[in-house]
mmCIF file of C-alpha atoms and ligand atoms in Angstrom:
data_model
loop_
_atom_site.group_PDB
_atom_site.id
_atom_site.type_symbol
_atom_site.label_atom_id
_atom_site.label_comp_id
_atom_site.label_asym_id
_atom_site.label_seq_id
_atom_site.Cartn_x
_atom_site.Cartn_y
_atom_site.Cartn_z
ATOM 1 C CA UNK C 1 0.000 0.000 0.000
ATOM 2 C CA UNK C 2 1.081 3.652 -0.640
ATOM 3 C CA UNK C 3 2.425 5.376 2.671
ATOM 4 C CA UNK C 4 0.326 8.581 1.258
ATOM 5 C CA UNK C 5 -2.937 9.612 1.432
ATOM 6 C CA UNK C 6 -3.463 11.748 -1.621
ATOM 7 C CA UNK C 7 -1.739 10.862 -5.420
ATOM 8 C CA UNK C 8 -1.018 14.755 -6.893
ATOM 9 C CA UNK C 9 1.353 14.474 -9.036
ATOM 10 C CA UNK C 10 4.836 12.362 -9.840
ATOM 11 C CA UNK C 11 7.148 15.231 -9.065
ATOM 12 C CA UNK C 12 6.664 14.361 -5.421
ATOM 13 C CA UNK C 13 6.371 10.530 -5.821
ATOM 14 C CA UNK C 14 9.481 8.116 -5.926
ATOM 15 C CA UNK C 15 10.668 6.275 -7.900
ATOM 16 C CA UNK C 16 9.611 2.888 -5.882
ATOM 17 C CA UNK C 17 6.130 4.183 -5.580
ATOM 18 C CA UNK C 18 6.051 4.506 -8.963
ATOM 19 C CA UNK C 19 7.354 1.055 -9.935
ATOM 20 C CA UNK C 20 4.463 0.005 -6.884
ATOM 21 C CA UNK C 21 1.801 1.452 -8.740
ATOM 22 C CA UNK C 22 2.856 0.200 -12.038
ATOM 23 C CA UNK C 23 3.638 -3.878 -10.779
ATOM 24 C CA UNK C 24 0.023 -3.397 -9.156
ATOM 25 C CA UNK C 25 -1.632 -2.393 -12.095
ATOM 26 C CA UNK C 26 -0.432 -5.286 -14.368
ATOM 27 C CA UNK C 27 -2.238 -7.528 -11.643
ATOM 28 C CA UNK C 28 -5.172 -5.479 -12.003
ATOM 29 C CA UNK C 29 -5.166 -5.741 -15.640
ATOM 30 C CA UNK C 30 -5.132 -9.447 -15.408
ATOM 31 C CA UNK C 31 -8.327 -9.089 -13.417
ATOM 32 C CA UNK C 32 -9.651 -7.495 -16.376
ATOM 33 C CA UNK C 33 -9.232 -10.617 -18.983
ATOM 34 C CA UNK C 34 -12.245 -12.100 -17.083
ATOM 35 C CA UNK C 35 -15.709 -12.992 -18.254
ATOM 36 C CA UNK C 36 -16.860 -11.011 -15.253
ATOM 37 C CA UNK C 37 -14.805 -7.756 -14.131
ATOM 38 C CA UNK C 38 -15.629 -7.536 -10.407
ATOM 39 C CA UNK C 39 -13.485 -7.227 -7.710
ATOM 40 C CA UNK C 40 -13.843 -6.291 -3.698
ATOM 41 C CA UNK C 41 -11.294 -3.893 -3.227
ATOM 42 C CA UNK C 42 -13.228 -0.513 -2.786
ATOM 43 C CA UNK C 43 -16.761 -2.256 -1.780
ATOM 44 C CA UNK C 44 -17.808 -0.373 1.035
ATOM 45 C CA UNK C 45 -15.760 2.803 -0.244
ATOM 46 C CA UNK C 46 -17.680 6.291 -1.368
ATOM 47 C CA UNK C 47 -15.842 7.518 -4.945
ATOM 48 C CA UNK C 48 -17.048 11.109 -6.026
ATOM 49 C CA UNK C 49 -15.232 12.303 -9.218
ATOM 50 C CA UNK C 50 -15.486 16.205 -8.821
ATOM 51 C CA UNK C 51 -14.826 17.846 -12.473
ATOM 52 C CA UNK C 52 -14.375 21.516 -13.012
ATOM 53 C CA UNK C 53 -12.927 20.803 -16.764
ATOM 54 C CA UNK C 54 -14.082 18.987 -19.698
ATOM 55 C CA UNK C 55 -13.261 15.032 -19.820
ATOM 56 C CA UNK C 56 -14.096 11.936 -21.811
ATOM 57 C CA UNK C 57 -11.226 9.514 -20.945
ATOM 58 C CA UNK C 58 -9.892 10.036 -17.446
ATOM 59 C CA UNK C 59 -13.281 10.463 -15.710
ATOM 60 C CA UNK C 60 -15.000 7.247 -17.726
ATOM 61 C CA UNK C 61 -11.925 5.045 -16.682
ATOM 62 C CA UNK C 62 -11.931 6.635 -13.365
ATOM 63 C CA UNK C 63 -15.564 5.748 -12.808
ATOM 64 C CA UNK C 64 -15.243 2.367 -14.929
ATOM 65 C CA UNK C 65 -12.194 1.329 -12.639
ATOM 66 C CA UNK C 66 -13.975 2.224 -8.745
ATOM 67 C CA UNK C 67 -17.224 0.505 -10.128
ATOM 68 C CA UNK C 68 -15.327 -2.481 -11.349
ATOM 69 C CA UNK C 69 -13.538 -2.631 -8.109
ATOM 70 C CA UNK C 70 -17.489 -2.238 -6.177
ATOM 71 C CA UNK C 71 -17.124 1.274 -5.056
ATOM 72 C CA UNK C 72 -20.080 3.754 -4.778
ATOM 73 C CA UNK C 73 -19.414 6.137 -7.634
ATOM 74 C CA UNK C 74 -20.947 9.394 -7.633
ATOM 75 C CA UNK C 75 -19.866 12.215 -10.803
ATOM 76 C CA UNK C 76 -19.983 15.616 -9.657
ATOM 77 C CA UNK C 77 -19.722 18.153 -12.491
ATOM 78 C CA UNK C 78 -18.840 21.925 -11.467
ATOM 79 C CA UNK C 79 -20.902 23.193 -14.564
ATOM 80 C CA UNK C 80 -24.045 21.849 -12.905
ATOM 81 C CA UNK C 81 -23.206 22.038 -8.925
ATOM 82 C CA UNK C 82 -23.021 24.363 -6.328
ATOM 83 C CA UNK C 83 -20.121 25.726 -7.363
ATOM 84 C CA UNK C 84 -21.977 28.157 -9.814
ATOM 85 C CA UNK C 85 -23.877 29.055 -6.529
ATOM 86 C CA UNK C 86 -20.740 30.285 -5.494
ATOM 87 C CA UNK C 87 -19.334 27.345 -3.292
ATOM 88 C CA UNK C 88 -15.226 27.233 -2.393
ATOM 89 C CA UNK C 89 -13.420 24.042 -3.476
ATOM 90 C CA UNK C 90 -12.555 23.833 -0.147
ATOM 91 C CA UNK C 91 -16.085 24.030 0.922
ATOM 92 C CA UNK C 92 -17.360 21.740 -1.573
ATOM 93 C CA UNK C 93 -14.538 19.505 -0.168
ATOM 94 C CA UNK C 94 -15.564 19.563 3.297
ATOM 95 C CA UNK C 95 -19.734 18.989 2.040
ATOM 96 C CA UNK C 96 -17.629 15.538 0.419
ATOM 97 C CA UNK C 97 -16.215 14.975 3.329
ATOM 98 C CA UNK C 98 -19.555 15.243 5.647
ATOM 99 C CA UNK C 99 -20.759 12.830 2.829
ATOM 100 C CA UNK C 100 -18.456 10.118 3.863
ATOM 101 C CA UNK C 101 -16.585 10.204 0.598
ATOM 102 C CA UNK C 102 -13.130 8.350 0.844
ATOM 103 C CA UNK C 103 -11.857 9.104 -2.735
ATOM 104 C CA UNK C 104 -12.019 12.276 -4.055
ATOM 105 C CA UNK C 105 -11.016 12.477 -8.215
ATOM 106 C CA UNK C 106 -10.173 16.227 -8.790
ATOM 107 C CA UNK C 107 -9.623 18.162 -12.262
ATOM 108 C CA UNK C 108 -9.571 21.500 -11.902
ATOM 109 C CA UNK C 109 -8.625 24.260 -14.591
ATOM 110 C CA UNK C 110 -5.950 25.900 -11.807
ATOM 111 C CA UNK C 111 -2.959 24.411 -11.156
ATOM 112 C CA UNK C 112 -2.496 23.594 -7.290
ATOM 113 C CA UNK C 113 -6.195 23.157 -6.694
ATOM 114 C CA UNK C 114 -5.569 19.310 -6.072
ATOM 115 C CA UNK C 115 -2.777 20.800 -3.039
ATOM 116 C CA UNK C 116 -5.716 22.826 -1.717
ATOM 117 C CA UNK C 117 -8.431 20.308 -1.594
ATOM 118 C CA UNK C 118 -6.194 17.685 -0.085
ATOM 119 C CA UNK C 119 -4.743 19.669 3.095
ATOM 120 C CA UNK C 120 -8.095 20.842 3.626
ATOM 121 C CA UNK C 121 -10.182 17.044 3.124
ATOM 122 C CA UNK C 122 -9.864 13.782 5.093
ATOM 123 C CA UNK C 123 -10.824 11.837 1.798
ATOM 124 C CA UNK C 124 -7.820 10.700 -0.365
ATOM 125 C CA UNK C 125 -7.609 13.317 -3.230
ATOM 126 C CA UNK C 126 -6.360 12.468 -6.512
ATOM 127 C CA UNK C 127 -5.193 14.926 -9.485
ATOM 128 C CA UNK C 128 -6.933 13.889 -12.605
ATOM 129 C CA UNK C 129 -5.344 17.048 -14.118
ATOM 130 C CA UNK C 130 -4.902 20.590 -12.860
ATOM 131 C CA UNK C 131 -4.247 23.921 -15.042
ATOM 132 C CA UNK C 132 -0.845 23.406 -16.516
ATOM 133 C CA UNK C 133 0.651 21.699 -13.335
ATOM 134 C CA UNK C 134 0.198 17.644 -13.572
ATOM 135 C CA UNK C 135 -1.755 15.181 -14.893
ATOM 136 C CA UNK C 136 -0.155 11.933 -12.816
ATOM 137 C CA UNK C 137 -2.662 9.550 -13.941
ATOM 138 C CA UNK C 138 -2.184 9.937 -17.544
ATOM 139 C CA UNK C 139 1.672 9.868 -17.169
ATOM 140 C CA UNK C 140 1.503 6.423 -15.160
ATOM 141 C CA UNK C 141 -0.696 5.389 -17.551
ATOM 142 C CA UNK C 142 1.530 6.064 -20.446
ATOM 143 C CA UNK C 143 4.479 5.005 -18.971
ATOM 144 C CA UNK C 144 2.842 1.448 -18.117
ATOM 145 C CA UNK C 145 1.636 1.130 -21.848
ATOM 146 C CA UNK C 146 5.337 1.797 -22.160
ATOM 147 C CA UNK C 147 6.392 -0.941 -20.321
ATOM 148 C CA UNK C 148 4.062 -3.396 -21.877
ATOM 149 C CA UNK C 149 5.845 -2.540 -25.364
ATOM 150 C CA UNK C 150 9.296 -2.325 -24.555
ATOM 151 C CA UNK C 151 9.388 -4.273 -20.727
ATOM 152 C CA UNK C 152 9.833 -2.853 -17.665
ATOM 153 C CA UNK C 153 13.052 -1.560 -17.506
ATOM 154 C CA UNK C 154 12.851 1.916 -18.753
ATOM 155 C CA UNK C 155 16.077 3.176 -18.772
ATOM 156 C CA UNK C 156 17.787 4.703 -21.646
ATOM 157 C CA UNK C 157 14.537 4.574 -23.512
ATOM 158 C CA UNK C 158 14.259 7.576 -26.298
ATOM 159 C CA UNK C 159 11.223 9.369 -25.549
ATOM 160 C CA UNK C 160 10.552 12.284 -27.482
ATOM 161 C CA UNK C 161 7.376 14.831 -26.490
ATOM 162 C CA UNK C 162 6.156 16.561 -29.464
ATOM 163 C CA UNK C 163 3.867 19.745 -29.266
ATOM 164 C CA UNK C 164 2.718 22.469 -26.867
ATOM 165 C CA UNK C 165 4.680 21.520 -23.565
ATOM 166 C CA UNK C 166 4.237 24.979 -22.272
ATOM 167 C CA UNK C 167 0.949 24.495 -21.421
ATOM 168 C CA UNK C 168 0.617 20.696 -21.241
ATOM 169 C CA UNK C 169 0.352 18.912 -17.433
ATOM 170 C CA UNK C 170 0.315 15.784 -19.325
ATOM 171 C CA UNK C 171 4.112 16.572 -21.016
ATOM 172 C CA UNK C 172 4.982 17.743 -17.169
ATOM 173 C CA UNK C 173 3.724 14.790 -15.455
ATOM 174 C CA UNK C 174 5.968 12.167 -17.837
ATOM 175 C CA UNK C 175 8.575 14.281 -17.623
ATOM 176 C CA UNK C 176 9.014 13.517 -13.991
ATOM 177 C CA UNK C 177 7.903 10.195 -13.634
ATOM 178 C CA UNK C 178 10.321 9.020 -17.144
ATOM 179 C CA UNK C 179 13.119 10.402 -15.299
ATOM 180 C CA UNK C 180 12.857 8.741 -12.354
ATOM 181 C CA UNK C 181 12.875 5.626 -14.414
ATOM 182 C CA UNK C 182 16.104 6.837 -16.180
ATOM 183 C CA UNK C 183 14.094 7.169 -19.390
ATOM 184 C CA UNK C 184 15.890 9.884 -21.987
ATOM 185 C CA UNK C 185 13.138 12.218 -23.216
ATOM 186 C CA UNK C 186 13.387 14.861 -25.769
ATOM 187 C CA UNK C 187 11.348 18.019 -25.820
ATOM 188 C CA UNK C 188 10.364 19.368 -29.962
ATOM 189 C CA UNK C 189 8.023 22.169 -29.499
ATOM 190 C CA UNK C 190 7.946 25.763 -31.295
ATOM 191 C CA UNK C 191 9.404 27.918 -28.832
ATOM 192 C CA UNK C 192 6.675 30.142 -27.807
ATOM 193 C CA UNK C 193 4.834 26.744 -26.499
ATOM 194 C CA UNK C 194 8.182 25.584 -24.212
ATOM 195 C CA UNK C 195 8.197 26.606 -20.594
ATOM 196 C CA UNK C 196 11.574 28.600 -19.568
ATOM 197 C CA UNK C 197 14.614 26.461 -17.934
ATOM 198 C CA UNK C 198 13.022 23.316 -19.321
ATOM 199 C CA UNK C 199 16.295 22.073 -19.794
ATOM 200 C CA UNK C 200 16.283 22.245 -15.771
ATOM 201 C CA UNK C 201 13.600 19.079 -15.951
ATOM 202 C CA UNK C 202 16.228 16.970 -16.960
ATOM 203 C CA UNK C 203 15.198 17.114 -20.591
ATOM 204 C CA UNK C 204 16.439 17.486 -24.299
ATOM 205 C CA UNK C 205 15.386 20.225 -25.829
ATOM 206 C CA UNK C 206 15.268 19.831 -29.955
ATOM 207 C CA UNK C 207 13.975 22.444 -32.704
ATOM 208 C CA UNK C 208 14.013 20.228 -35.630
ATOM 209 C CA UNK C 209 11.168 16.894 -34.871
ATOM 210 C CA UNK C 210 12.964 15.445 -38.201
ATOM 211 C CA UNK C 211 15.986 15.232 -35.915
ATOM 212 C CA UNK C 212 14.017 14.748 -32.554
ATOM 213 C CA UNK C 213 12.785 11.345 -34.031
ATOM 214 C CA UNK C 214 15.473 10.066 -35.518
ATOM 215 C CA UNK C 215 15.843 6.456 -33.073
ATOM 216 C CA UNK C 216 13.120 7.217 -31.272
ATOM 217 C CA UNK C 217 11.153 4.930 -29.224
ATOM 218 C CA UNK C 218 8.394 6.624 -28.168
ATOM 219 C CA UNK C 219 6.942 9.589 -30.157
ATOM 220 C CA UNK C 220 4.897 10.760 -28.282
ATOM 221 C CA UNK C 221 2.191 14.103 -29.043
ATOM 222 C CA UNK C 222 0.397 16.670 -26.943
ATOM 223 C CA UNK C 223 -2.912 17.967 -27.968
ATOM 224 C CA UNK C 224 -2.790 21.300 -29.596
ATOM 225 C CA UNK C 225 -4.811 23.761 -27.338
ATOM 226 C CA UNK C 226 -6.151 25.482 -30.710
ATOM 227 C CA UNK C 227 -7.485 28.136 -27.819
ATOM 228 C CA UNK C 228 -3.734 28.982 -27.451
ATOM 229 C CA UNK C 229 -3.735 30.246 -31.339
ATOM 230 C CA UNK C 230 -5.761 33.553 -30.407
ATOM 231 C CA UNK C 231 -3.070 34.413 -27.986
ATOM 232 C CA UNK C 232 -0.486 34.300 -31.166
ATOM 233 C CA UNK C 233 1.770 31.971 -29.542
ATOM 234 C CA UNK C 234 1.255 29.474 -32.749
ATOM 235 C CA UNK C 235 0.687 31.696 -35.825
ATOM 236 C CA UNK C 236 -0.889 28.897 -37.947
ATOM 237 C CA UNK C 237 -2.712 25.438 -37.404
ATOM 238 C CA UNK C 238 -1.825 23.909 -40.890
ATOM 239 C CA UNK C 239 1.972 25.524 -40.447
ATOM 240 C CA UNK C 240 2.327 23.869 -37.026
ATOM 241 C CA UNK C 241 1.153 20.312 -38.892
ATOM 242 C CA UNK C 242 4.228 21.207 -41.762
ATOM 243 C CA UNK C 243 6.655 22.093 -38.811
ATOM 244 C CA UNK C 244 5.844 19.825 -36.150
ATOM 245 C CA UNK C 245 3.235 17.268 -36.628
ATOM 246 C CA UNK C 246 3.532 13.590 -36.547
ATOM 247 C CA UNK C 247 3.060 11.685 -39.779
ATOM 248 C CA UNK C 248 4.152 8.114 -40.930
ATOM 249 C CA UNK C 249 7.178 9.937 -42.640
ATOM 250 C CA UNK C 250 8.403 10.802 -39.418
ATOM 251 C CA UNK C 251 8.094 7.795 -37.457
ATOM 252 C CA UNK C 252 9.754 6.050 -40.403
ATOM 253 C CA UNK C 253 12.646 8.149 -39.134
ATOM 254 C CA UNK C 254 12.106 6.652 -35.843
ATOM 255 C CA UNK C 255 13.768 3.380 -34.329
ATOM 256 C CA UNK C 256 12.266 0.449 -35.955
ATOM 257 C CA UNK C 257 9.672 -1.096 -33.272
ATOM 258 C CA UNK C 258 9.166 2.986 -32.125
ATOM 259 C CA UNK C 259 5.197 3.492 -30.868
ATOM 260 C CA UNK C 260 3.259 6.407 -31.335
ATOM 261 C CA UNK C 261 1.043 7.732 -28.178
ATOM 262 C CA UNK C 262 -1.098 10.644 -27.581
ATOM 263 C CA UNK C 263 -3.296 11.621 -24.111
ATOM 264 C CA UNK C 264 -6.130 12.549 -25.988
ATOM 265 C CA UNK C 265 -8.179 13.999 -26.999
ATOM 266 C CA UNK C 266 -6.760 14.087 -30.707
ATOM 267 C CA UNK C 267 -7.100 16.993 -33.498
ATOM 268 C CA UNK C 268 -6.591 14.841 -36.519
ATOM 269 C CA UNK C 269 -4.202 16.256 -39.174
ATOM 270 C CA UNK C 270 -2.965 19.422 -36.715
ATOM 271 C CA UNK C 271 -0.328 17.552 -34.436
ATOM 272 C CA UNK C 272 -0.936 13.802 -35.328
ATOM 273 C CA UNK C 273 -1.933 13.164 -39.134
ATOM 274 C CA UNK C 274 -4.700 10.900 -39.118
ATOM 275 C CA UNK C 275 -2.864 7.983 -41.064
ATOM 276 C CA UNK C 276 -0.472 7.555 -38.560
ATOM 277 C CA UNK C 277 -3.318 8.011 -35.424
ATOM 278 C CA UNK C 278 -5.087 4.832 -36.604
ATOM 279 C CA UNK C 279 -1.791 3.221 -38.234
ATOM 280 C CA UNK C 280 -0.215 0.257 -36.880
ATOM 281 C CA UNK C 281 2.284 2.245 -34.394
ATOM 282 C CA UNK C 282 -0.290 3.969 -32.524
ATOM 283 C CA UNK C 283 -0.975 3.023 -29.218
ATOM 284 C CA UNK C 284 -3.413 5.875 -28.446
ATOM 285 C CA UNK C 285 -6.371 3.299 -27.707
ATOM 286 C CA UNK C 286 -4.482 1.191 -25.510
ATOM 287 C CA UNK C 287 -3.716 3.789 -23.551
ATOM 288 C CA UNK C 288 -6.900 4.637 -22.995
ATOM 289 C CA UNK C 289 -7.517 0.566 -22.584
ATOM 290 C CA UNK C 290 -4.759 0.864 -19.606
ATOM 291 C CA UNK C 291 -5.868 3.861 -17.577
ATOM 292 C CA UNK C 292 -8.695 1.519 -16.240
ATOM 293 C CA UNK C 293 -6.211 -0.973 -14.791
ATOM 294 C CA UNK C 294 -3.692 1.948 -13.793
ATOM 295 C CA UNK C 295 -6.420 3.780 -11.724
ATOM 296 C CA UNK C 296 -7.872 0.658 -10.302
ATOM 297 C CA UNK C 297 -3.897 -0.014 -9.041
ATOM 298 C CA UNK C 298 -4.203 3.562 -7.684
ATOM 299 C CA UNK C 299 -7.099 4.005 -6.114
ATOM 300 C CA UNK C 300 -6.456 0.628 -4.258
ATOM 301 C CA UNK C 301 -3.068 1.542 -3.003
ATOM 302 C CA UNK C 302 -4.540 4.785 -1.791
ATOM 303 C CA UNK C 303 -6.996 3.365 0.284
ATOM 304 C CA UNK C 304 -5.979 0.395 1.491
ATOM 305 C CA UNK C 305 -3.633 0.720 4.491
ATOM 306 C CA UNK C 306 -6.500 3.120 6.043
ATOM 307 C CA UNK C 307 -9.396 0.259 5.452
HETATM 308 N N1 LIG Z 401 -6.164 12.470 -21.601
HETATM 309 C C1 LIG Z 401 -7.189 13.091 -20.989
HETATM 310 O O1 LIG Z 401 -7.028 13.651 -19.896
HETATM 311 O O2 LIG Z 401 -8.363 13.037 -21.665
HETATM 312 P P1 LIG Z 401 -9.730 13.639 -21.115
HETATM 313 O O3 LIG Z 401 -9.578 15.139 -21.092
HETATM 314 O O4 LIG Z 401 -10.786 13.186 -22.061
HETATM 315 O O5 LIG Z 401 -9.941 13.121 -19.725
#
């Protein structure tokens, strides 16, 4: 069981609780290959996933994975909650809390909101993405799809993260949890989308993607926040796809065996071209296929010790 109560992001997780979380989730995804996908491990336990952003993927597997595992799952959505009566997060945390919720499932569009909820809750909070911060989640759950293609020793693998970094929690979350796992990741971005002192991450940082990808293992895209074009940080969509999209031509240039993965959701033919989305490289669906099993593994390490 994790020694923690709350999972907010991998910056502040080792390296062992990592590799914990990951060993735990190929046992849950076992579980999965049955005719019947039941377990006990949260019966008894209150799950409220408590959205203040948009999200297909990480709240379905979220709510798949604590129903699975016989939790009481209740979806809170900010758009149609208190909240637009005016209601704190910390408040609505605290209403959660008086509700005998043990698992709180947080996205919030401000980064640190997770931080705030979880000094302020007894539940166990977990960051299912907040402002540009961390998405941990999605980064375990890419890194275990990782695993499965290339086994579980990570180090030395060429990752390379394609896209709009600057503002991506996703890019920031695999970042740290690669490098504990001695994984080599390059960044390609335009500049205007990479954060300052990236290089301070422990990261390449590359101009050129036809160089990025050459022996690549992972290729790896962020979504293109098209909102991010009306502050003139990316001056075209259909330039960006010229300069730094993904196509078949470029993983060509990759290492043979190299995977393609993206978090989702996708904009076809602006950062991934849609041949090489549903081409034979992509992984995109099995990564959504393994965030059920990776957030079952979490969720159950979270709680456990305090059952
Ligand atoms: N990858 C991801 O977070 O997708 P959703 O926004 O659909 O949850």
């Amino acid at each position: 069981m994790l020694k923690r109560k709350d999972l907010l992001g991998l910056r502040d997780v080792s390296r062992e609780e990592i590799l914990q979380i990951l060993g735990t989730a190929v046992e849950m995804k076992e579980m999965l290959k049955n005719d019947v996908k039941k377990t006990q491990h949260l019966v008894g336990k209150n799950v409220v996933t408590l959205f203040y952003e948009n999200s297909t993927r990480t709240r379905v597997s979220f709510e798949t994975a604590a129903k699975i595992m016989s939790a009481n799952c209740t979806s809170v959505s900010a758009a149609v909650s208190s909240v637009q009566k005016g209601e704190t997060l910390i408040d609505t945390g605290l209403n959660l809390d008086a509700l005998l919720t043990d698992i709180i499932i947080l996205r919030h569009n401000m980064s640190g909101a997770p931080v705030l909820l979880a000094r302020n809750v007894k539940a166990s909070v977990i960051n299912a993405g907040d402002g540009m911060n961390e998405h941990p989640t999605q980064a375990l759950l890419d890194i275990f799809t990782m695993r499965e293609e290339f086994g579980d020793e990570l180090r030395g693998l060429k990752v390379v993260i394609a896209g709009d970094v600057k503002h991506s929690r996703v890019a920031r979350s695999n970042i740290w949890g690669l490098s504990k796992l001695g994984a080599h990741v390059t960044v390609v971005s335009p500049r205007t989308l990479l954060p300052m002192e990236i290089e301070k991450m422990g990261v390449q940082v590359c101009d050129d993607i036809d160089e990025a990808v050459v022996g690549a293992n992972v290729v790896m895209g962020l979504r293109v926040q098209l909102e991010r074009q009306k502050s003139k940080l990316l001056p075209s969509v259909s330039e960006y796809m010229k300069f730094y999209g993904i196509t078949d031509e470029r993983m060509a240039k990759a290492d043979s065996g190299a995977i393609l993965m993206h978090p989702g959701p996708l904009n076809r033919n602006v950062e991934v071209s849609s041949v090489a989305a549903d081409g034979d490289s992509s992984r995109i669906l099995k990564q959504v296929t393994n965030g059920v099993a990776v957030r079952m593994a979490i969720m159950h390490l979270l709680t456990g010790e305090r059952k």
